[in-house]
XYZ file of C-alpha atoms in Angstrom:
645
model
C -13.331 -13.057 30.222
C -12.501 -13.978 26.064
C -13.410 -10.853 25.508
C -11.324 -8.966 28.195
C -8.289 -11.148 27.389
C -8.733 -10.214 23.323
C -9.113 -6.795 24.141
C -6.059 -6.952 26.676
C -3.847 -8.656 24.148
C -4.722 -5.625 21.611
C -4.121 -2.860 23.804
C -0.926 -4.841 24.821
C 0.058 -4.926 21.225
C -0.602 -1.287 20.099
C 1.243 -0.293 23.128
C 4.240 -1.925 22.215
C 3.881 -0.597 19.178
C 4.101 3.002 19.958
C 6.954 2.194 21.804
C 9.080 1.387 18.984
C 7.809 4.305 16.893
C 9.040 6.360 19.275
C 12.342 4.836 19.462
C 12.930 4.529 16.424
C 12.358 7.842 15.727
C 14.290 9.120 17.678
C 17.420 6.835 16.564
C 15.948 7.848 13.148
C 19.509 8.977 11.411
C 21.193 6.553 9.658
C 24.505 7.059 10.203
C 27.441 6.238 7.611
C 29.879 2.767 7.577
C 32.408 3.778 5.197
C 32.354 0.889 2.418
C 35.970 0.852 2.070
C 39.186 1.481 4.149
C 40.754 5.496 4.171
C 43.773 5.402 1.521
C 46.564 7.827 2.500
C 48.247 9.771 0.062
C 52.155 11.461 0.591
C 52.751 14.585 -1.684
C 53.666 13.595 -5.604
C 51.638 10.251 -5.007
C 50.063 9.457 -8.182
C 45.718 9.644 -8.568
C 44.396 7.471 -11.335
C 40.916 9.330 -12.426
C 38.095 6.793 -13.181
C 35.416 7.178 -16.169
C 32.154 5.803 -15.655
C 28.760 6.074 -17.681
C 26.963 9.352 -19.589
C 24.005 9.861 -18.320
C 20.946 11.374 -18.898
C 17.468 12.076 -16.616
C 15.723 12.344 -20.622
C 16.654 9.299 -21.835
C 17.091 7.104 -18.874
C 19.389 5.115 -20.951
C 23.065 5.183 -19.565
C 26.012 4.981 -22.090
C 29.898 3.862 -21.665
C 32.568 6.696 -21.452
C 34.210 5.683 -24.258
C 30.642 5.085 -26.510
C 31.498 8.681 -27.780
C 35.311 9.445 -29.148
C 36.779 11.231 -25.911
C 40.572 10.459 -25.552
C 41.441 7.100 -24.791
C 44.763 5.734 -22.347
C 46.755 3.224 -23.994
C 44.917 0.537 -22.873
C 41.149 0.617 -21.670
C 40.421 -1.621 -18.893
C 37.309 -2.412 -16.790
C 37.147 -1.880 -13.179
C 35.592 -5.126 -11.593
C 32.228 -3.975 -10.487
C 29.432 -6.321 -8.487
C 26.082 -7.554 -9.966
C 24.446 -4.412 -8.727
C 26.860 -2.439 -10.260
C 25.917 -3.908 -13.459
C 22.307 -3.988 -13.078
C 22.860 -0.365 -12.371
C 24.357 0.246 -15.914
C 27.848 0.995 -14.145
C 30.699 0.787 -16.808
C 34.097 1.784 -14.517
C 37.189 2.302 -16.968
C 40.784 3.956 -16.413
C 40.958 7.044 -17.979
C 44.154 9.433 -19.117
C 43.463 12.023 -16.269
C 45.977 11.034 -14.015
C 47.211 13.718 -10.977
C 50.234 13.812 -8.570
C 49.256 14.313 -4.854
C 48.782 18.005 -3.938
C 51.135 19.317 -7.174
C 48.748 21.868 -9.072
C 48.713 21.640 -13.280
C 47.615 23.722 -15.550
C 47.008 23.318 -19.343
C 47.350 19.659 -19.511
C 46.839 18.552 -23.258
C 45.344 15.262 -23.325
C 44.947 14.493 -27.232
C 43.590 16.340 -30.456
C 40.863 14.485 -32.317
C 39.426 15.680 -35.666
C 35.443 15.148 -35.995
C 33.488 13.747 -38.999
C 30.043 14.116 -40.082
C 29.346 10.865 -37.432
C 31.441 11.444 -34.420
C 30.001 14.987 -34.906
C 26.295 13.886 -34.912
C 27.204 11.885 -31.745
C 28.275 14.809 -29.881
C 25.187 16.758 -30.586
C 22.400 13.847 -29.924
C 24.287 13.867 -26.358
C 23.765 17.127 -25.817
C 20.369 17.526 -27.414
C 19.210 15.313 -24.523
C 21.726 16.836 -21.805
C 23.820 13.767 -21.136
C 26.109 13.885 -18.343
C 29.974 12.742 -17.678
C 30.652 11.009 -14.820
C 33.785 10.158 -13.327
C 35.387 8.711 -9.822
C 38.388 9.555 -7.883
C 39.149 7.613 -4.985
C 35.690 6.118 -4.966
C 34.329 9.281 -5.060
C 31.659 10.653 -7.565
C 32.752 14.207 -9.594
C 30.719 16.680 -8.901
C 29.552 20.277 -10.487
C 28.807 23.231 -7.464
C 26.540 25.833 -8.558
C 25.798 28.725 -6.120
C 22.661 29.414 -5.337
C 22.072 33.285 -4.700
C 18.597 32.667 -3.374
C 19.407 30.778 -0.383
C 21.973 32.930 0.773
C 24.630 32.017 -1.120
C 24.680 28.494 -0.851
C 26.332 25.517 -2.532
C 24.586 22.598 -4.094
C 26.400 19.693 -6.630
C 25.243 18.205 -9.385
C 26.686 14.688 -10.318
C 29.100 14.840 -13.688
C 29.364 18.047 -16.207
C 27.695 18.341 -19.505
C 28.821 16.781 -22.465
C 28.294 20.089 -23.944
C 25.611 23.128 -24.100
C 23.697 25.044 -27.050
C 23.661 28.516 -28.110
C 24.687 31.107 -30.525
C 27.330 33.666 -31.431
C 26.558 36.977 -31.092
C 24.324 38.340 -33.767
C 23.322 34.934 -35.029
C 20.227 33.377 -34.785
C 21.274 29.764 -35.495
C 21.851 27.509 -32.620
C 25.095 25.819 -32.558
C 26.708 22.919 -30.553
C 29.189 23.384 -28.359
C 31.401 20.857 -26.361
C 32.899 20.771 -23.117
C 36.827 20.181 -23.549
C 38.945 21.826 -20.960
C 38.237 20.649 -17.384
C 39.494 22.625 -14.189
C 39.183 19.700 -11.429
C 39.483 20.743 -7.663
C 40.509 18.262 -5.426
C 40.221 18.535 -1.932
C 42.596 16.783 1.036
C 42.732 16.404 4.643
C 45.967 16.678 6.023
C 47.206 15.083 8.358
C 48.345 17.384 11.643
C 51.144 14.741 12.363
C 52.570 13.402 8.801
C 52.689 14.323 5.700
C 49.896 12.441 4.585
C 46.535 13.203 3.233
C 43.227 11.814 2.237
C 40.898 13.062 -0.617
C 37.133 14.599 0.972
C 36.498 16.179 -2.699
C 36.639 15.943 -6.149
C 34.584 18.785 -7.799
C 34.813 20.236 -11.629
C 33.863 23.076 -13.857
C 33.941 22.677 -16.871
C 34.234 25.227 -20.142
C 34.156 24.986 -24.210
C 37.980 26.848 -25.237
C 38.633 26.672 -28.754
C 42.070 26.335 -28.476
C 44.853 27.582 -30.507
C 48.551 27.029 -30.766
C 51.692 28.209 -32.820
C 53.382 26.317 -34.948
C 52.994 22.548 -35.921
C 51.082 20.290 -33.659
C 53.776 18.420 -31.169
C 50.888 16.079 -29.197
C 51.146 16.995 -25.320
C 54.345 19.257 -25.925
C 52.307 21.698 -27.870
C 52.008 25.231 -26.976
C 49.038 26.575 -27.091
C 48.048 30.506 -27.035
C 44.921 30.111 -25.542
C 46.217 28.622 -22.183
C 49.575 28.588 -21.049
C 51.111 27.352 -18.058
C 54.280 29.033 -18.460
C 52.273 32.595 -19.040
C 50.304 32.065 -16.350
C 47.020 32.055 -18.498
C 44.083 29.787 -17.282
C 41.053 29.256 -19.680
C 38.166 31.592 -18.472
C 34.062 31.635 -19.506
C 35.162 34.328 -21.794
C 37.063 32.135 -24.441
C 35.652 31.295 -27.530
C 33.553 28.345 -27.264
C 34.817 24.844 -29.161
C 31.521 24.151 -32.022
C 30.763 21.163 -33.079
C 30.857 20.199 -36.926
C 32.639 18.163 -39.439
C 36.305 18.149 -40.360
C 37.075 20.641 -36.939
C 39.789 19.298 -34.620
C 38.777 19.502 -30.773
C 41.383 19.558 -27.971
C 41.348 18.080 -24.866
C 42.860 19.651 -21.984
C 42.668 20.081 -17.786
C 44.153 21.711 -15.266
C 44.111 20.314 -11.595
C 44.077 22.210 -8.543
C 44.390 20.831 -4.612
C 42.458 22.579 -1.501
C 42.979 21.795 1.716
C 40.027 20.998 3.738
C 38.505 20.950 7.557
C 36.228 17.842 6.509
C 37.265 14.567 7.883
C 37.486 11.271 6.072
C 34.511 9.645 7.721
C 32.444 12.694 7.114
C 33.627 13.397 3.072
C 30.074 11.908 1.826
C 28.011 14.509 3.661
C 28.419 16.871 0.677
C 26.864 14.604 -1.723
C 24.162 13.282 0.718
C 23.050 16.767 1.882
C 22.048 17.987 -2.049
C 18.195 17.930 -1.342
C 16.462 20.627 0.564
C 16.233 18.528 3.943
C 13.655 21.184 5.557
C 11.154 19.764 3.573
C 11.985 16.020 3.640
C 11.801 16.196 7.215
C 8.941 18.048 7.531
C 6.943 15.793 5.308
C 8.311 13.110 6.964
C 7.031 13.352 10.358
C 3.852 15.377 9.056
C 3.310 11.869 7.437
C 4.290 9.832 10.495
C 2.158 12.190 13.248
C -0.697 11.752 10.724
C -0.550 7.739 10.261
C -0.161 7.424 14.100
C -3.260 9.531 14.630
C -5.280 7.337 12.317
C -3.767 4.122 13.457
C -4.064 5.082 16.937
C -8.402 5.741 16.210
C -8.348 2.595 14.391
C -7.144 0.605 17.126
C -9.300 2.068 20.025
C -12.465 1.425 17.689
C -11.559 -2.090 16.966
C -10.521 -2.552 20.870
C -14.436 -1.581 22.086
C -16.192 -2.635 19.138
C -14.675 -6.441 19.688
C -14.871 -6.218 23.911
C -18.802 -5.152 23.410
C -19.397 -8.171 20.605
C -17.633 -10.566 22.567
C -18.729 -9.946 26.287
C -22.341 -9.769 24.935
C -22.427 -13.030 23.304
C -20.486 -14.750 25.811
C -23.078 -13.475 28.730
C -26.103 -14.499 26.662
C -25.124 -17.761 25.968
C -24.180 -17.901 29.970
C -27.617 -16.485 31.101
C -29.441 -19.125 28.145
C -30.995 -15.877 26.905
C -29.372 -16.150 23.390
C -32.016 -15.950 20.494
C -31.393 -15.654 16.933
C -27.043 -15.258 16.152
C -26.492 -12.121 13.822
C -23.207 -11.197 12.474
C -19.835 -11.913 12.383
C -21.220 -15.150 14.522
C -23.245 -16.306 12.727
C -20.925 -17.207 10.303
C -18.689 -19.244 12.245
C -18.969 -22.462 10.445
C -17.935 -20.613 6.769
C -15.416 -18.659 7.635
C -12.889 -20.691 7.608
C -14.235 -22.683 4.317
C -10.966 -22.890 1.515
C -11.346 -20.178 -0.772
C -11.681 -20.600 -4.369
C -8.651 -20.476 -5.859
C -6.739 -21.492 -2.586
C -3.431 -22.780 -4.693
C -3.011 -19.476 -6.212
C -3.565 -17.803 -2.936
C -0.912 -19.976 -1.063
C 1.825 -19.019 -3.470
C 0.738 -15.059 -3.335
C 1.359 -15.593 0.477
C 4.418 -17.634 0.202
C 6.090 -14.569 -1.951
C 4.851 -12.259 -0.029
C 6.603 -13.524 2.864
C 9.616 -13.964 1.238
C 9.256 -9.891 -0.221
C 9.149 -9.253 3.096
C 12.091 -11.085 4.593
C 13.970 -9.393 1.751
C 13.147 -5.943 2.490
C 13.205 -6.267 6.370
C 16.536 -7.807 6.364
C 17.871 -4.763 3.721
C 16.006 -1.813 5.535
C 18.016 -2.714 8.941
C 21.378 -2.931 6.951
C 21.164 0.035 4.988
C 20.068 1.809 8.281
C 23.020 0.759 9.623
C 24.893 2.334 7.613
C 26.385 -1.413 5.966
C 24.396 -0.596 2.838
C 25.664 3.329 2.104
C 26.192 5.230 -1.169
C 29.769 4.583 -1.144
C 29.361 0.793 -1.662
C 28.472 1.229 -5.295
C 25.772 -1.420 -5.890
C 25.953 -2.814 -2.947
C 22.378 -2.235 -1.834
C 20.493 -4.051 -5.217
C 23.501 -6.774 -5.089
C 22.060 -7.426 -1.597
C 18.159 -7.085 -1.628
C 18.896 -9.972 -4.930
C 20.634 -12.030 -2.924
C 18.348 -11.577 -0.206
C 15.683 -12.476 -2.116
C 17.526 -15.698 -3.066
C 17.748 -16.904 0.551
C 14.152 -16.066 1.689
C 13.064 -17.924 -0.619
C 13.271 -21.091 2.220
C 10.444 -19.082 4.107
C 8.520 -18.513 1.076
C 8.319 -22.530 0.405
C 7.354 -22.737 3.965
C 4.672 -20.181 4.182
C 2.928 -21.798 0.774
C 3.177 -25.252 1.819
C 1.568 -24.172 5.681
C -1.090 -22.586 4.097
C -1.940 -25.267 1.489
C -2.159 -28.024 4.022
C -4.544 -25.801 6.037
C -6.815 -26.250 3.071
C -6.083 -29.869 3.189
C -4.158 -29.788 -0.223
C -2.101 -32.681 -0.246
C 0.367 -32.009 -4.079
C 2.902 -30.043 -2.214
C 5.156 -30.601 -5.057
C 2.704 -28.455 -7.395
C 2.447 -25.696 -4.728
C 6.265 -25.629 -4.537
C 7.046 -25.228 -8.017
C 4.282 -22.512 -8.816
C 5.694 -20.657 -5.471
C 9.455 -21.118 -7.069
C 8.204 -20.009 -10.761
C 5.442 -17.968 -11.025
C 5.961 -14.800 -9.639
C 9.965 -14.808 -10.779
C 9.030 -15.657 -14.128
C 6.676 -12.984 -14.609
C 9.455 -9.968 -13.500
C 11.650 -12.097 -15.532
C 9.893 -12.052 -18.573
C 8.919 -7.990 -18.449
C 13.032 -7.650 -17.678
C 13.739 -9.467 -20.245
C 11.598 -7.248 -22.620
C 12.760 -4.381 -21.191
C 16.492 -5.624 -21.661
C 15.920 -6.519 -25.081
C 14.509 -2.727 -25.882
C 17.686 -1.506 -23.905
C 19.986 -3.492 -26.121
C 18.385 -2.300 -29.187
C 19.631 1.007 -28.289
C 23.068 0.010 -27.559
C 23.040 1.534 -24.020
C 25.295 0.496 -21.451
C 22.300 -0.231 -19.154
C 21.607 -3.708 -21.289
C 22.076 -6.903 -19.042
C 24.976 -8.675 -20.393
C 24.832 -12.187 -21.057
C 27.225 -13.291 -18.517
C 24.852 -11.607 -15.858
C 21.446 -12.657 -16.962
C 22.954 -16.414 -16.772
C 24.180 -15.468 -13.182
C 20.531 -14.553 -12.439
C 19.115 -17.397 -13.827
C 21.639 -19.716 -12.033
C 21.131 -17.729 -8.646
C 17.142 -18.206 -9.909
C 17.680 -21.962 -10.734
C 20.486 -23.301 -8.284
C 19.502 -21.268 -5.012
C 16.145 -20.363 -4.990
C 14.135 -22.850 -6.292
C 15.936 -25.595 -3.818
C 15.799 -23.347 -1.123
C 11.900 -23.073 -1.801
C 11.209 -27.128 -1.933
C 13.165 -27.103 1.138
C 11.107 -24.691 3.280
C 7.902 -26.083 1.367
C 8.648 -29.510 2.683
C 9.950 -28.362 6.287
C 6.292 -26.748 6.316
C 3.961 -29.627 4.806
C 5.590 -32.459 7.471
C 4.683 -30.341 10.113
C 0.952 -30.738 11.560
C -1.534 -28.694 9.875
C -2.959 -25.861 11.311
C -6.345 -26.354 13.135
C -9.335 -24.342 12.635
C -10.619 -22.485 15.661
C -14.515 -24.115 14.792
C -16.034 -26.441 12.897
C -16.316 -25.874 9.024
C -19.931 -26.753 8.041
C -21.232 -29.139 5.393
C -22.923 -26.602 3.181
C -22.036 -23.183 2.633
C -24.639 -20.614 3.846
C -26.346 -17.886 1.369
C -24.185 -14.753 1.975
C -27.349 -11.569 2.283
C -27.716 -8.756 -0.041
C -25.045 -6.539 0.740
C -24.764 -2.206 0.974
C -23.210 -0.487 -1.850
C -20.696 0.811 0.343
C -19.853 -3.091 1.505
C -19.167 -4.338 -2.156
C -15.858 -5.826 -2.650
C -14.404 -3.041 -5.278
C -15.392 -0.417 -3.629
C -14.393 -1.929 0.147
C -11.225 -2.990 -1.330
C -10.637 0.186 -3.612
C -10.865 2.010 -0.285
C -8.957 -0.226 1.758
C -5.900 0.818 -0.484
C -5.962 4.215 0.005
C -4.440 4.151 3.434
C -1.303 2.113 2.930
C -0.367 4.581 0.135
C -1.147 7.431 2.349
C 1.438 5.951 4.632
C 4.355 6.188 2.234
C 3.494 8.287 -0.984
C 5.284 11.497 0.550
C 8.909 9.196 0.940
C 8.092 7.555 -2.711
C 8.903 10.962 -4.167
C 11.904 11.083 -2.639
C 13.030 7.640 -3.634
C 11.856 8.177 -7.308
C 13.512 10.985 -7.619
C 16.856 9.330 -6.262
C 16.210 6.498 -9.035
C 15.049 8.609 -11.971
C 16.675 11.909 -11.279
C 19.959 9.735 -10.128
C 20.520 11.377 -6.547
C 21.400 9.626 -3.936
C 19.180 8.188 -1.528
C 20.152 8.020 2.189
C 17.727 8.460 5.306
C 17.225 4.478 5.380
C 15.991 5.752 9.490
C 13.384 7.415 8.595
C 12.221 5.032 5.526
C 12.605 2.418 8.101
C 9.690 3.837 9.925
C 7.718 4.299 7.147
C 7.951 0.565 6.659
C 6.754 -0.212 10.288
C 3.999 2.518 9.663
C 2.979 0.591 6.138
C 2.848 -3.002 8.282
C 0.637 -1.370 10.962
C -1.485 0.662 8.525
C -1.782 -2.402 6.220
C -2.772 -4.853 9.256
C -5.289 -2.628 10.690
C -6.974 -1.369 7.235
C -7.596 -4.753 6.741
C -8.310 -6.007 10.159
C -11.143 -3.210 10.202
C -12.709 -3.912 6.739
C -12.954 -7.999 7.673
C -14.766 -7.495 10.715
C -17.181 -5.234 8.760
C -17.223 -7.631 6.270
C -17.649 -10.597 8.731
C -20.296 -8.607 10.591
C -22.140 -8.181 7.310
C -22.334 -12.193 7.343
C -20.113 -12.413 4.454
C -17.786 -15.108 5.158
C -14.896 -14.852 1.687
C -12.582 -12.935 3.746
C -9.483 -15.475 2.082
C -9.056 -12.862 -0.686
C -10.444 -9.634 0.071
C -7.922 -9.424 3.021
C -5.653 -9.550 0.287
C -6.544 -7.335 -2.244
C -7.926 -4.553 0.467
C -4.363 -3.614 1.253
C -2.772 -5.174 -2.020
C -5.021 -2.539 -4.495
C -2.358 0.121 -2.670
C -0.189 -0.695 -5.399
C -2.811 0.547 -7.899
C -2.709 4.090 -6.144
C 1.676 3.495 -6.165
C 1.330 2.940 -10.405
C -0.932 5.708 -10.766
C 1.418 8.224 -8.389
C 4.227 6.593 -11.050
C 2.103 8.238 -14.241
C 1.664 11.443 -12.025
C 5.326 11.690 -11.193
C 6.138 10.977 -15.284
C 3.982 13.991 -16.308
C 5.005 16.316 -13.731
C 8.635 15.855 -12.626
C 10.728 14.068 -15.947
C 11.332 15.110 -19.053
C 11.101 11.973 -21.208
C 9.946 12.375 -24.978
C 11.591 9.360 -26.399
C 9.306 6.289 -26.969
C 11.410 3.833 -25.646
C 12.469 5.818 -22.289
C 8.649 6.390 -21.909
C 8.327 2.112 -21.980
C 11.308 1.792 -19.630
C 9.854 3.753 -17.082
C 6.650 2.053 -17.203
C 7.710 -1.229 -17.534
C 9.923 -0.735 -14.367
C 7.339 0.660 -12.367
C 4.889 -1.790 -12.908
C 7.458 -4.150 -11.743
C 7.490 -2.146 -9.142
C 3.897 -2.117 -8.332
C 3.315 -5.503 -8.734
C 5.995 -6.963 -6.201
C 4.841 -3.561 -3.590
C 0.834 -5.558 -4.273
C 2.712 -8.894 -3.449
C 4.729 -7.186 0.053
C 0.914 -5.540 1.299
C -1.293 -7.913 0.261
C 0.394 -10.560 2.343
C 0.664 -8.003 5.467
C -2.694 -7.279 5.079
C -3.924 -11.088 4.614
C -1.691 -12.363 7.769
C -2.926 -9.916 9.983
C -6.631 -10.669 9.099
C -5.703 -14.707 9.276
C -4.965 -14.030 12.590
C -7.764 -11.398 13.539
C -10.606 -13.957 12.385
C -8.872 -16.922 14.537
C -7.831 -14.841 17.096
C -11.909 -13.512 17.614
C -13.338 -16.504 16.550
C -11.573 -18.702 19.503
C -12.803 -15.924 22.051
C -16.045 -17.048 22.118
C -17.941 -20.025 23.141
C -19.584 -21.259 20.220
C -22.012 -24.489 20.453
């Protein structure tokens, strides 16, 4: 009867399962909260343009608006931005673009600056490695359409304009520099039917190099110039001569503004910049991934459903009919398998932040599908997954401390403070190194003081309390019992099969979990390296369930092989079998480098690294604790089926 109830409670559990898969997927758009309230606008109101960081998919390394000599406003001040914002490498300024409410300009002189040999070299290093401008109106990012001719004519935005582009003049063969100083912004509106009122769905650019020219003496922003004229009528076309780069030549700055009324809602203004990628193929890899991890999930539990009812029911009726000889596997190590493992401490604090990883990303998956967590909340989503991570830490001090009393430690204080500090202080250091690299560059992207002592305070003040709370919540509690009897002296574990070796079982073991999500990782690298935005938090949310179920049962599968083998150090293999997945996510990351980005500087080539194995050491934290929970409860869940004497 064990037996039938084990494989009853299994069956249960895969069917509920499936269940949610299905729902899920079919609730699997995540639909869009708008992260702040609609702002009307009557005709002539005025529309402050925002300047935020250059930047580039070659260097990685973000810089301020202002880091090269574009015209200033009177007086530069920075937009308050959040601690993701920051993180981010966000710099938000004002800017001297400034537009009236539906009223069109043309030829709008914004200053005259004269380059030198340094402001000149500037220029050109920004567009040797294709540096973008970006800029925000009404929290909305500028954008760049290009038509597409071979998709029938259709639309697609890149975020900010060039700096400036390279070529030559006709019948020259050396390459000049050429910058981007007249701007022709389009912004669209949606009117209204009832008032006068109107709300911005667009703000798009193209940008050209004009060397201007004007009669006379230069007046500032009264100045005529020949080249475009509002009065005339004449708009700077492609056709211009372009605006070189080099010393002692005077570059002017000029846009002209145009308003287009739009069918496109308010609510629904972000579908344009969500909607870039070609969505055929996310969605069909998608649920070709999902249909192929159910499959093999699916086979994996029907295996493990008759393999345990046949195991079970035959050693529960020999021991009923007194016909049971010899024990042979899994059974037969009963009284080890629940021995502490060598190096149980470290174990309990790999568990305890596991946990806590995966509070953190739980909790932020079913925001951001909700929509709470959207593009349009600049920052909004790392500002929460840190403070997140702050809060679980209360489960992560109680998961440790559970676990180390179950191996009968009794210095819960130790436990607590290597749970608090050593898996923070590790990211923190390789951050720090990475900051310190980013500083040396003088990018934007540097951490400034101000919020590394905010991390460290949220690190110091919130977590680490939080964590000796949970860790003593958990050690008062009674320990957890072992289903049998531990015995005195450890059995000799057999010669085992290549093919049951720990690096190889565990090597193998890895595979799957990656399998689960490596077609989605593309799509979130490329939102963090190729800065798009990222925004089917549905779907990704069912690639997370499909990561917990293919992590469990990979694991689940390889123990009872293991188990059956009469190998009885489960403790740490459960871990690593699904945890080595994060070897196959770093090695995708070196793939991805080669093949997608186009990083040649040294430093760029460390950042990436560096963040990735971050990365891949906190996605071996999140897996290896899936994987070692589910086994935990596999081994007492089969060992308490059966009668054992």
């Amino acid at each position: 009867m064990a037996g039938v109830s084990l494989a009853l409670r299994l069956g249960i559990s895969f069917m509920k399962f499936s269940l949610l898969l299905l729902l899920l997927a079919y609730q699997s758009h995540s639909f869009y909260l708008p992260g702040v309230a609609p702002q009307d606008f009557i005709t002539g109101a005025e529309l402050k343009v925002k300047v935020n960081k250059l930047t580039s998919t070659k260097t990685q390394l973000p810089y301020s608006y202002y880091s090269l000599p574009y015209c200033p406003p009177d007086r530069i001040v920075d937009s308050a931005e959040n601690l993701g914002e920051v993180l981010r490498g966000d710099r938000i300024e004002n800017s001297p673009y400034v537009f009236q409410m539906r009223e069109p300009q043309q030829c709008r002189i914004l200053c005259r600056i004269t380059l030198d040999a340094k402001t000149a070299k500037q220029f050109k290093e920004k567009i040797d490695d294709d540096y973008r401008v970006n800029m925000i109106l009404d929290n909305l990012p500028l954008v760049v359409p290009i038509t597409r001719f071979d998709q029938e004519n259709a639309v697609v935005y890149q975020h900010g304009f060039q700096v400036g582009l390279k070529g030559q003049y006709a019948g020259s063969k050396d390459q000049k520099h050429f910058i981007h100083n007249h701007l022709t912004f389009t912004v669209k509106f949606h009117k209204d039917s009832q008032s006068n009122l109107a709300r911005i769905v667009g703000f798009e650019v193209k940008p050209f190099s004009v060397k201007h020219d004007y009669d006379g003496q230069w007046k500032n922003e009264n100045t005529r110039l020949t080249t475009c004229d509002p009065h005339a009528r004449r708009a700077v076309t492609s056709s211009e001569s372009p605006q070189v780069i080099e010393d002692k030549k005077d570059v002017i700055f000029t846009y002209d503004v145009a308003f287009e009324e739009s069918e496109v809602k308010w609510a629904s203004r972000w579908d344009t910049y969500l909607l870039m990628a070609d969505d055929q193929i996310h969605w069909f890899s998608i649920v070709n991934s999902l249909m192929i991890v159910l499959f093999l999930s699916g086979m994996v539990a029907m295996i493990m459903l008759r393999t345990l009812f046949r195991d079970i029911s035959t050693y529960n009726q020999l021991e009923t009919q007194e016909e049971a000889q010899e024990e042979t596997g899994w059974k037969l190590v009963h009284g080890d398998a629940f021995r502490p493992p060598t190096n149980s401490d470290l174990l309990c604090v790999y568990a305890g932040t596991g946990v806590q990883f995966f509070g953190m990303i739980l909790v932020t998956m079913i925001f951001a599908a909700l929509g709470f967590l959207s593009p349009s909340n600049r920052g909004g989503l790392m500002t929460a997954m840190l403070l997140l991570w702050v809060f679980m830490g209360l489960f992560s001090g109680y998961a440790s401390a559970r676990l180390y009393k179950m191996f009968k430690g009794t210095e819960w204080k130790k436990i607590t403070l290597k749970t608090a500090f050593m898996f923070p202080a590790t990211i923190f250091a390789i951050f720090f190194v990475l900051n310190a690299l980013i500083w040396g560059e003088k990018s934007s992207g540097a951490v400034p003081f101000g919020t590394m002592f905010a991390l460290v305070f949220l690190w110091f003040g919130i977590s680490v309390p939080l964590v000796f709370a949970g860790s003593y919540i958990g050690f008062k509690k009674p320990a957890i019992e072992d289903p049998v009897k531990t015995n005195k002296i450890p059995r000799q574990i057999p010669e085992q099969a290549w093919y049951m070796k720990p690096v190889f079982s565990i090597l193998i073991g890895g595979i799957l979990p990656f399998g689960a999500v490596f077609i989605e990782l593309f799509f979130i690298l490329t939102s963090i390296w190729l800065h798009q935005f990222y925004y089917i938090f549905g779907f990704l949310f069912i690639v997370f369930v499909i990561l917990i179920v293919t992590c469990a049962e990979i694991t689940i599968v390889l123990c009872y092989f293991q188990l059956c083998g009469e190998d009885y150090l489960w403790w740490w293999r459960s871990y690593l079998t699904s945890g080595s997945s994060a070897i196959y996510l770093f090695l995708y990351a070196a793939f991805y480098f080669f093949t997608k980005l186009d990083i040649t500087k040294p430093v760029s080539g460390i950042l990436y690294f560096g963040y990735m194995l971050i990365a891949s050491y906190a996605f071996f934290v999140l897996t290896g604790t899936i994987g070692f929970y589910a086994c935990f409860w596999f081994t007492r869940l089969m060992y308490s089926s059966v009668k054992i004497d």
